[in-house]
Amino acid sequence: MPQTRNLIDEYGKRTDGRTIDELRPIKINVGVVKNADGSAFIEFGKNKILAAVYGPREVHPKHMAQPDRCILRCRYHMSPFSTDTRKSPAPSRREIEISKVMRESLEPSLMLEDYPRAAIDVFVEVLQADGGSRCAGISAASVALADAGINMRDIVSACAAGKVDEKIVLDINDTEDKEGGADMPVAYMPRLDQITLLQLDGTLTPEQFNKCLDKAIEGCKMVYQIQKQALMQKYFGNELELKEEQ
Amino acid sequence: MSSSKRSTIIVEHLRKQQMWDAISKGKRIDGREFGEQRPLQIELDIIKKANGSAKVKLGDSEVIAGVKVETGEPFEGLENKGALIVSAEVLPTASPHVEPGPPDEDTVELARVVDRGIRESEMIDLEKLVLIPGKIVYTIFVDCSVLNADGNLFDATSYAVVAAILNSHLPVFEIQNDKVVDTGSKQDTPVSTIPTSITAVRIGEIVLVDPTAEEEACMDARITIATNSKGEFCAIQKGHAGSFTVEQIREAAEAALTKGEAVRRTLKELTGYSH
């Protein structure tokens, strides 16, 4: 990926006006899909992503059930209108891979052994895509799982870091992803200090890699606060307001 | 839809216990050290119909890769670059658990991770492979077939792709009267770096390099890290439904640098490339 123009200006500002340590604005609403057992809507920069959880429920087809634990099924899907050029609604190889890494990033946080013979289904629908939709999707899905009341070890928070103009920056946006030097999405369980997703596109020296990993984890911790607040807002909203008034 | 599943290979409880006993003594059931790869054998130029080919044996995992070159339109947004397409298939010959049919998510992941390692390292200088900018470019297909699967298909396939590319010579195409003509002569493939990937798995608190199928059946999490000739990281993929600590990731990254360099040396000696 050869870089044709500077993506960070002389004042240290990025194409969208952020500093290198700044996340895009994030907003999470919990319980937005009435029929689902748990759900969340995340706006992460220009990403608009809906996550809905159904389950634990009976498994169909039955032979997929496991006697000692619950299975987790995960679908990451982009709406045809979510991108600049229309995306075919059929699942692409990219979506198949993201569905897989998304499931694998959420599974370690769930106590699947508590629901033998059942299934939990997670549907992540990208309504509008910006860079970093898998991270935003994972963060929303984890909140939706908590909203569904699934027994969990921790929330999974996800955020990317990367390299732009030879600098390590937090939360790569679409332009930086396409024109920058590297993109490294990370999902992390903040209380357990465990990494559940790690991918890298682009080149990093060992020093840059270490810096990038630290920065992404910092970002995940910031996302974690927002996820926690969103859940608190839904379940203790009035009490929170009362506390603030006092 | 991606669904959690039990391992396709049922490792018997006794075998699992043996594996644990060995690990607690600092060994693996096949006698290797934790950081030791299985023997790597590479044969070059085994398919004469291909522009380049290689067969790789990593332990009992066996992969064949072939390069075929055509001309075609460039990818959208990459008008001034040749096109590179890496695909991978696990043949029904590879194990009793493989069925013919459309690729499952594991195979899709395998192909995409191998492709990412080659693409992100910019192994082939694709800018040198343009005939008419924006219209006609070289299209390089590298297709892989897993003949026998015994774990760590990520590394075995990636070595096969790299070896096949290093072994390849491209036909020289020319534009004559608005038509693409094969001049019949050959040119060296423009290679700028040699990427190598190293896969490690976590079993309990131990990180093992180059897992066998049995070890993969017992693993908690997996990570594949590709490095280039400069010792930089160029692609990473964590896989499987488990997690790593930051220290375990750094341990795997360190192994990827040193073991990857050793594999790179082997590839260089074999093919005569000096990058």
Coordinates of C-alpha atoms in Angstrom, one line a residue:
Chain A
M1 CA 0.0 0.0 0.0
P2 CA 2.1 3.0 -1.2
Q3 CA 1.0 6.2 0.5
T4 CA 0.4 9.0 -1.9
R5 CA -0.5 11.9 0.4
N6 CA 0.0 12.9 4.0
L7 CA -2.8 11.7 6.3
I8 CA -1.6 13.6 9.3
D9 CA -1.1 17.3 8.9
E10 CA 1.6 19.6 10.5
Y11 CA -0.6 20.2 13.6
G12 CA -0.8 16.4 14.2
K13 CA -4.4 16.3 13.0
R14 CA -5.8 13.4 11.0
T15 CA -8.1 13.5 7.9
D16 CA -11.1 13.6 10.2
G17 CA -9.6 16.2 12.6
R18 CA -8.7 13.7 15.4
T19 CA -5.4 13.5 17.2
I20 CA -3.4 10.2 17.0
D21 CA -4.8 9.1 20.4
E22 CA -8.4 9.9 19.8
L23 CA -11.3 7.5 19.2
R24 CA -14.1 8.5 16.8
P25 CA -17.3 9.5 18.6
I26 CA -19.0 6.3 19.9
K27 CA -22.6 5.9 20.9
I28 CA -24.2 2.7 22.1
N29 CA -27.9 2.1 22.7
V30 CA -29.0 -1.1 24.5
G31 CA -32.3 -3.0 23.9
V32 CA -33.2 -1.5 20.6
V33 CA -34.7 -4.7 18.9
K34 CA -37.9 -5.5 20.7
N35 CA -38.2 -9.2 19.7
A36 CA -34.6 -10.1 20.4
D37 CA -33.4 -11.4 23.8
G38 CA -30.7 -8.8 23.8
S39 CA -29.6 -6.1 21.4
A40 CA -27.5 -3.1 20.9
F41 CA -27.0 -0.4 18.3
I42 CA -23.6 1.2 17.9
E43 CA -22.5 4.3 16.1
F44 CA -18.8 4.2 15.8
G45 CA -17.7 7.2 13.7
K46 CA -19.8 6.7 10.6
N47 CA -20.4 3.0 11.3
K48 CA -24.0 2.2 12.1
I49 CA -24.3 -1.4 13.3
L50 CA -27.1 -3.4 14.9
A51 CA -26.4 -6.5 17.0
A52 CA -29.2 -8.8 18.1
V53 CA -28.9 -11.9 20.2
Y54 CA -31.4 -14.8 20.3
G55 CA -31.0 -17.5 22.9
P56 CA -30.1 -19.6 24.7
R57 CA -32.6 -21.5 22.6
E58 CA -33.2 -25.0 21.1
V59 CA -30.7 -25.9 18.4
H60 CA -31.8 -26.5 14.8
P61 CA -30.6 -28.7 13.2
K62 CA -30.5 -30.9 16.3
H63 CA -27.3 -32.7 15.5
M64 CA -25.4 -29.5 16.0
A65 CA -26.3 -29.5 19.7
Q66 CA -23.5 -30.4 22.1
P67 CA -24.2 -32.4 25.3
D68 CA -21.9 -30.5 27.6
R69 CA -22.3 -26.9 26.4
C70 CA -24.1 -24.3 24.3
I71 CA -23.0 -23.5 20.8
L72 CA -22.5 -20.0 19.7
R73 CA -23.5 -19.0 16.2
C74 CA -22.5 -15.7 14.7
R75 CA -23.3 -13.9 11.5
Y76 CA -21.6 -10.7 10.4
H77 CA -23.5 -9.2 7.4
M78 CA -23.3 -5.9 5.5
S79 CA -26.4 -4.4 4.0
P80 CA -26.3 -3.8 0.3
F81 CA -26.6 0.0 0.8
S82 CA -24.0 0.2 3.5
T83 CA -21.0 0.8 1.2
D84 CA -20.1 3.3 -1.6
T85 CA -20.7 0.7 -4.3
R86 CA -23.6 -1.7 -3.7
K87 CA -22.6 -4.8 -1.9
S88 CA -24.1 -8.0 -3.1
P89 CA -26.4 -9.4 -0.2
A90 CA -24.9 -12.9 -0.6
P91 CA -22.2 -13.6 2.1
S92 CA -18.8 -12.8 0.7
R93 CA -15.6 -14.6 1.7
R94 CA -14.7 -11.6 3.8
E95 CA -18.0 -11.8 5.7
I96 CA -17.5 -15.6 6.2
E97 CA -14.1 -14.9 7.7
I98 CA -15.3 -12.0 9.9
S99 CA -18.2 -14.1 11.1
K100 CA -15.7 -16.7 12.2
V101 CA -13.2 -14.4 13.9
M102 CA -16.1 -12.5 15.6
R103 CA -17.5 -15.7 17.0
E104 CA -14.0 -16.7 18.2
S105 CA -13.5 -13.3 19.8
L106 CA -16.8 -13.6 21.7
E107 CA -16.7 -17.3 22.8
P108 CA -14.0 -16.9 25.5
S109 CA -16.2 -14.3 27.3
L110 CA -19.2 -16.6 27.5
M111 CA -20.0 -19.3 30.0
L112 CA -21.3 -21.7 27.4
E113 CA -21.0 -24.7 29.7
D114 CA -24.0 -23.1 31.6
Y115 CA -26.4 -23.9 28.8
P116 CA -25.9 -27.4 27.5
R117 CA -27.7 -28.5 24.3
A118 CA -28.7 -24.9 23.5
A119 CA -27.6 -22.4 21.0
I120 CA -27.0 -18.6 21.2
D121 CA -27.3 -16.8 17.9
V122 CA -25.6 -13.4 17.4
F123 CA -26.6 -11.4 14.3
V124 CA -24.5 -8.4 13.4
E125 CA -25.9 -6.2 10.6
V126 CA -23.7 -3.4 9.3
L127 CA -26.2 -0.7 8.1
Q128 CA -23.5 1.9 7.3
A129 CA -19.9 0.9 7.0
D130 CA -16.9 3.0 7.9
G131 CA -13.4 1.6 8.7
G132 CA -13.3 -0.7 11.7
S133 CA -16.8 -2.3 11.3
R134 CA -15.6 -5.7 12.8
C135 CA -14.4 -4.0 16.0
A136 CA -17.5 -1.9 16.3
G137 CA -19.6 -5.1 15.6
I138 CA -17.8 -7.1 18.3
S139 CA -18.3 -4.3 20.8
A140 CA -22.0 -4.1 20.0
A141 CA -22.4 -7.9 20.0
S142 CA -20.8 -8.2 23.5
V143 CA -23.2 -5.5 24.9
A144 CA -26.1 -7.3 23.2
L145 CA -25.0 -10.6 24.9
A146 CA -24.9 -8.9 28.2
D147 CA -28.4 -7.4 27.5
A148 CA -29.6 -10.9 26.8
G149 CA -28.6 -11.9 30.3
I150 CA -26.1 -14.6 29.1
N151 CA -23.6 -15.6 31.8
M152 CA -20.3 -13.9 31.0
R153 CA -16.8 -13.7 32.3
D154 CA -16.2 -10.3 30.9
I155 CA -17.3 -7.8 28.2
V156 CA -15.3 -8.0 25.0
S157 CA -14.2 -4.5 23.8
A158 CA -12.6 -4.1 20.4
C159 CA -10.7 -1.3 18.8
A160 CA -8.0 -1.1 16.0
A161 CA -4.7 0.7 16.0
G162 CA -2.5 1.1 13.0
K163 CA 0.3 3.0 11.2
V164 CA -0.3 6.2 9.3
D165 CA 2.5 8.4 8.0
E166 CA 4.9 6.1 10.0
K167 CA 3.1 7.1 13.2
I168 CA 1.1 4.7 15.4
V169 CA -2.4 5.9 15.7
L170 CA -5.6 4.8 17.4
D171 CA -8.8 3.7 15.7
I172 CA -8.1 3.7 12.0
N173 CA -10.8 5.2 9.8
D174 CA -11.8 4.2 6.3
T175 CA -9.3 6.5 4.5
E176 CA -6.5 5.5 6.8
D177 CA -7.3 1.9 6.3
K178 CA -7.2 2.2 2.5
E179 CA -4.2 4.6 2.2
G180 CA -2.3 4.0 5.5
G181 CA 0.5 1.6 6.3
A182 CA -1.1 -0.9 8.6
D183 CA -4.3 -1.8 10.4
M184 CA -4.4 -4.0 13.5
P185 CA -7.9 -4.8 14.9
V186 CA -7.8 -6.1 18.5
A187 CA -10.5 -7.4 20.8
Y188 CA -9.8 -7.6 24.5
M189 CA -11.4 -8.6 27.8
P190 CA -10.3 -5.7 30.1
R191 CA -10.9 -7.3 33.4
L192 CA -9.3 -10.6 32.5
D193 CA -6.5 -9.0 30.5
Q194 CA -6.9 -11.4 27.6
I195 CA -6.8 -10.8 23.9
T196 CA -9.5 -12.6 21.9
L197 CA -9.0 -11.1 18.4
L198 CA -5.8 -10.0 16.8
Q199 CA -5.3 -9.4 13.1
L200 CA -2.8 -7.4 11.1
D201 CA -2.8 -6.0 7.5
G202 CA 0.3 -4.1 6.5
T203 CA 3.9 -3.9 7.8
L204 CA 5.1 -3.1 11.3
T205 CA 8.6 -3.3 12.8
P206 CA 8.8 -5.2 16.1
E207 CA 8.9 -1.8 18.0
Q208 CA 5.9 -0.5 16.1
F209 CA 4.0 -3.8 16.7
N210 CA 4.5 -3.5 20.5
K211 CA 3.4 0.1 20.5
C212 CA 0.5 -0.6 18.3
L213 CA -0.7 -3.5 20.5
D214 CA -0.4 -1.3 23.6
K215 CA -2.3 1.5 21.9
A216 CA -5.1 -0.8 20.7
I217 CA -5.6 -2.2 24.2
E218 CA -5.8 1.4 25.5
G219 CA -8.5 2.0 22.9
C220 CA -10.4 -1.2 24.0
K221 CA -10.4 0.1 27.6
M222 CA -12.0 3.4 26.4
V223 CA -14.6 1.4 24.5
Y224 CA -15.2 -0.7 27.6
Q225 CA -16.2 2.4 29.6
I226 CA -18.7 3.3 26.9
Q227 CA -20.1 -0.2 26.8
K228 CA -20.5 -0.3 30.6
Q229 CA -22.2 3.1 30.6
A230 CA -24.7 2.0 27.9
L231 CA -25.6 -1.1 29.9
M232 CA -25.9 1.0 33.2
Q233 CA -28.1 3.5 31.4
K234 CA -30.5 0.8 30.3
Y235 CA -30.7 -1.1 33.6
F236 CA -30.1 1.6 36.2
G237 CA -30.9 4.7 34.1
N238 CA -33.3 6.4 36.5
E239 CA -31.2 5.5 39.5
L240 CA -28.1 7.0 37.8
E241 CA -30.0 10.2 37.1
L242 CA -31.1 10.4 40.7
K243 CA -27.6 9.9 41.9
E244 CA -26.4 12.7 39.7
E245 CA -29.1 15.0 41.0
Q246 CA -28.1 14.2 44.6
Chain B
M1 CA -23.2 -18.3 9.5
S2 CA -20.3 -19.2 11.7
S3 CA -21.0 -21.8 14.3
S4 CA -19.0 -23.2 17.2
K5 CA -18.2 -26.8 16.7
R6 CA -16.5 -29.7 18.4
S7 CA -13.1 -30.7 17.0
T8 CA -13.5 -32.9 13.9
I9 CA -10.7 -35.1 15.2
I10 CA -11.6 -36.9 18.4
V11 CA -8.5 -37.2 20.4
E12 CA -8.9 -40.0 22.9
H13 CA -8.8 -39.1 26.6
L14 CA -5.7 -41.2 27.1
R15 CA -3.9 -39.5 24.2
K16 CA -4.9 -36.2 25.7
Q17 CA -3.5 -37.2 29.1
Q18 CA -0.3 -38.4 27.4
M19 CA 0.0 -34.9 25.7
W20 CA -0.5 -33.2 29.1
D21 CA 2.1 -35.5 30.8
A22 CA 4.6 -34.8 28.0
I23 CA 4.0 -31.0 28.2
S24 CA 4.4 -31.0 32.0
K25 CA 7.8 -32.6 31.4
G26 CA 8.7 -29.9 28.9
K27 CA 8.2 -32.2 25.8
R28 CA 5.6 -32.8 23.2
I29 CA 4.1 -36.2 22.4
D30 CA 6.2 -36.5 19.2
G31 CA 9.3 -35.6 21.2
R32 CA 9.7 -32.0 19.9
E33 CA 10.6 -29.0 22.0
F34 CA 7.8 -26.4 22.4
G35 CA 9.4 -24.1 19.9
E36 CA 10.5 -26.7 17.4
Q37 CA 9.1 -27.0 13.9
R38 CA 8.6 -30.4 12.2
P39 CA 11.0 -31.2 9.4
L40 CA 10.3 -29.1 6.3
Q41 CA 10.8 -30.6 2.9
I42 CA 10.3 -28.5 -0.3
E43 CA 10.3 -29.8 -3.8
L44 CA 10.4 -27.3 -6.6
D45 CA 9.1 -27.4 -10.2
I46 CA 7.1 -30.5 -10.0
I47 CA 4.3 -29.4 -12.3
K48 CA 5.7 -28.6 -15.7
K49 CA 2.4 -27.1 -17.0
A50 CA 2.5 -24.4 -14.3
N51 CA 4.7 -21.3 -14.5
G52 CA 6.1 -22.3 -11.1
S53 CA 5.2 -24.9 -8.6
A54 CA 6.2 -26.4 -5.3
K55 CA 5.3 -29.2 -3.0
V56 CA 5.8 -28.7 0.7
K57 CA 5.9 -31.3 3.4
L58 CA 5.7 -30.0 7.0
G59 CA 5.7 -33.1 9.1
D60 CA 2.9 -35.1 7.6
S61 CA 1.0 -32.0 6.3
E62 CA 1.5 -31.9 2.5
V63 CA 0.6 -29.0 0.2
I64 CA 1.1 -28.4 -3.5
A65 CA 1.0 -25.0 -5.0
G66 CA 1.1 -23.9 -8.7
V67 CA 1.4 -20.5 -10.3
K68 CA -0.5 -19.7 -13.5
V69 CA -0.2 -16.4 -15.3
E70 CA -2.8 -14.7 -17.5
T71 CA -3.7 -11.2 -18.5
G72 CA -6.8 -9.4 -17.4
E73 CA -8.3 -6.3 -15.9
P74 CA -6.8 -4.8 -12.8
F75 CA -8.6 -4.7 -9.5
E76 CA -10.8 -1.7 -8.8
G77 CA -8.7 1.0 -7.0
L78 CA -5.5 -0.8 -8.0
E79 CA -5.4 0.2 -11.6
N80 CA -1.6 0.5 -11.9
K81 CA -0.8 -2.9 -10.4
G82 CA -0.9 -6.5 -11.6
A83 CA -3.5 -8.7 -10.0
L84 CA -2.5 -11.4 -7.5
I85 CA -5.0 -14.1 -6.5
V86 CA -4.1 -16.7 -3.9
S87 CA -6.5 -19.6 -3.3
A88 CA -6.4 -22.6 -1.2
E89 CA -8.4 -25.8 -1.2
V90 CA -8.4 -28.8 1.2
L91 CA -8.8 -31.8 -1.0
P92 CA -11.0 -34.7 0.0
T93 CA -7.8 -36.8 0.0
A94 CA -6.5 -34.8 2.9
S95 CA -8.3 -36.5 5.8
P96 CA -11.4 -38.6 6.5
H97 CA -13.1 -35.4 7.8
V98 CA -13.0 -33.5 4.6
E99 CA -16.0 -33.7 2.3
P100 CA -16.1 -32.4 -1.3
G101 CA -18.2 -29.3 -1.8
P102 CA -18.1 -25.5 -1.4
P103 CA -15.3 -24.4 1.0
D104 CA -16.2 -24.2 4.7
E105 CA -15.2 -21.3 6.9
D106 CA -11.9 -22.9 7.9
T107 CA -10.9 -23.2 4.3
V108 CA -12.0 -19.7 3.6
E109 CA -10.0 -18.5 6.5
L110 CA -6.9 -20.5 5.4
A111 CA -7.0 -19.1 1.9
R112 CA -7.5 -15.5 3.1
V113 CA -4.8 -15.7 5.8
V114 CA -2.3 -17.1 3.3
D115 CA -3.3 -14.5 0.7
R116 CA -2.9 -11.8 3.3
G117 CA 0.7 -12.8 4.2
I118 CA 1.8 -12.7 0.6
R119 CA -0.2 -9.6 -0.4
E120 CA 0.6 -7.4 2.7
S121 CA 4.3 -8.2 2.5
E122 CA 4.2 -7.0 -1.2
M123 CA 6.3 -10.0 -2.1
I124 CA 5.7 -9.6 -5.8
D125 CA 6.3 -6.1 -7.1
L126 CA 3.0 -5.8 -8.9
E127 CA 3.6 -2.3 -10.3
K128 CA 6.0 -4.0 -12.8
L129 CA 3.2 -6.1 -14.1
V130 CA 1.1 -3.6 -16.0
L131 CA 0.6 -3.7 -19.8
I132 CA -1.9 -0.9 -20.3
P133 CA -2.5 1.1 -17.1
G134 CA -6.1 0.7 -15.9
K135 CA -6.9 -1.8 -18.7
I136 CA -4.7 -4.8 -19.0
V137 CA -2.3 -6.2 -16.4
Y138 CA -0.7 -9.5 -15.5
T139 CA -3.0 -11.7 -13.4
I140 CA -1.0 -14.1 -11.2
F141 CA -3.0 -17.0 -9.8
V142 CA -1.4 -19.1 -7.1
D143 CA -3.6 -22.1 -6.3
C144 CA -2.9 -24.5 -3.5
S145 CA -4.2 -27.9 -2.7
V146 CA -3.8 -29.6 0.6
L147 CA -3.1 -33.2 -0.2
N148 CA -2.7 -34.5 3.4
A149 CA -3.7 -32.6 6.5
D150 CA -1.8 -33.1 9.8
G151 CA -2.1 -29.7 11.4
N152 CA -0.7 -26.2 10.8
L153 CA -2.0 -25.9 7.2
F154 CA -1.5 -22.2 7.5
D155 CA 2.3 -22.4 7.5
A156 CA 2.6 -25.4 5.1
T157 CA 0.3 -23.6 2.6
S158 CA 2.1 -20.3 2.9
Y159 CA 5.5 -21.9 2.4
A160 CA 4.2 -23.7 -0.7
V161 CA 2.9 -20.4 -2.1
V162 CA 6.2 -18.6 -1.5
A163 CA 8.2 -21.5 -2.9
A164 CA 6.1 -21.7 -6.0
I165 CA 6.4 -18.0 -6.6
L166 CA 10.2 -18.1 -6.1
N167 CA 10.2 -21.0 -8.5
S168 CA 8.1 -19.2 -11.1
H169 CA 9.1 -17.4 -14.4
L170 CA 6.5 -15.2 -16.0
P171 CA 5.7 -15.3 -19.8
V172 CA 6.5 -12.0 -21.5
F173 CA 3.3 -10.5 -22.9
E174 CA 3.3 -7.6 -25.3
I175 CA 0.6 -5.5 -26.8
Q176 CA 0.5 -5.7 -30.6
N177 CA -2.3 -4.2 -32.6
D178 CA -4.4 -3.8 -29.4
K179 CA -4.0 -7.5 -28.7
V180 CA -2.1 -9.3 -26.0
V181 CA 0.5 -11.5 -27.5
D182 CA 2.6 -14.1 -25.7
T183 CA 6.2 -13.5 -27.0
G184 CA 7.2 -17.0 -25.9
S185 CA 10.1 -15.7 -23.8
K186 CA 10.3 -15.8 -20.1
Q187 CA 11.1 -13.2 -17.4
D188 CA 12.0 -13.5 -13.7
T189 CA 9.1 -12.9 -11.4
P190 CA 9.8 -9.5 -9.7
V191 CA 10.2 -10.5 -6.1
S192 CA 10.9 -7.9 -3.5
T193 CA 10.8 -9.8 -0.2
I194 CA 10.2 -13.3 1.1
P195 CA 7.4 -13.6 3.7
T196 CA 7.3 -16.5 6.0
S197 CA 4.6 -17.3 8.5
I198 CA 4.9 -19.1 11.9
T199 CA 1.8 -20.5 13.6
A200 CA 1.8 -21.1 17.4
V201 CA -1.0 -22.5 19.6
R202 CA -1.7 -22.2 23.2
I203 CA -2.5 -25.4 25.1
G204 CA -3.1 -24.5 28.8
E205 CA -0.4 -21.9 29.6
I206 CA 2.1 -23.3 27.1
V207 CA 2.7 -21.8 23.6
L208 CA 3.7 -24.5 21.0
V209 CA 5.0 -23.8 17.5
D210 CA 3.8 -25.7 14.5
P211 CA 1.0 -27.8 16.0
T212 CA 0.0 -31.3 14.6
A213 CA -3.6 -32.1 14.0
E214 CA -3.8 -33.8 17.4
E215 CA -2.3 -30.8 19.1
E216 CA -4.8 -28.5 17.2
A217 CA -7.6 -30.7 18.6
C218 CA -6.5 -29.8 22.1
M219 CA -5.6 -26.2 21.6
D220 CA -7.1 -23.3 23.4
A221 CA -6.1 -20.6 20.8
R222 CA -4.0 -20.2 17.7
I223 CA -2.0 -17.3 16.2
T224 CA -0.4 -17.0 12.8
I225 CA 2.2 -14.3 12.3
A226 CA 3.9 -13.5 8.9
T227 CA 7.2 -11.6 8.8
N228 CA 9.1 -10.2 5.8
S229 CA 12.8 -10.2 4.9
K230 CA 13.4 -7.0 6.9
G231 CA 12.2 -8.7 10.1
E232 CA 8.9 -6.7 10.1
F233 CA 5.5 -8.1 10.9
C234 CA 3.2 -8.0 7.8
A235 CA 0.1 -10.1 8.7
I236 CA -1.4 -11.6 11.8
Q237 CA -4.4 -13.7 12.4
K238 CA -5.5 -15.0 15.8
G239 CA -7.8 -18.0 15.5
H240 CA -9.9 -20.4 17.5
A241 CA -12.3 -19.7 20.3
G242 CA -9.8 -18.9 23.1
S243 CA -7.7 -16.0 24.2
F244 CA -4.0 -15.0 24.7
T245 CA -2.3 -12.8 27.2
V246 CA -0.2 -9.9 25.9
E247 CA 2.9 -11.8 27.0
Q248 CA 1.9 -14.9 25.1
I249 CA 1.4 -12.8 22.0
R250 CA 4.8 -11.2 22.4
E251 CA 6.3 -14.7 22.8
A252 CA 4.6 -15.9 19.6
A253 CA 5.8 -12.7 17.8
E254 CA 9.4 -13.4 19.0
A255 CA 9.2 -16.9 17.7
A256 CA 7.8 -15.7 14.4
L257 CA 10.9 -13.5 13.9
T258 CA 13.5 -16.1 14.6
K259 CA 11.8 -19.2 13.2
G260 CA 10.5 -17.3 10.2
E261 CA 14.1 -16.2 9.4
A262 CA 15.2 -19.8 9.6
V263 CA 12.5 -20.9 7.1
R264 CA 13.4 -17.9 4.9
R265 CA 17.1 -19.1 4.8
T266 CA 16.0 -22.5 3.7
L267 CA 13.8 -21.0 1.0
K268 CA 16.7 -18.8 -0.2
E269 CA 19.2 -21.7 -0.3
L270 CA 16.7 -23.8 -2.3
T271 CA 15.7 -21.2 -4.9
G272 CA 18.8 -19.1 -5.1
Y273 CA 17.0 -15.9 -4.3
S274 CA 19.0 -13.3 -2.4
H275 CA 16.3 -10.9 -1.1

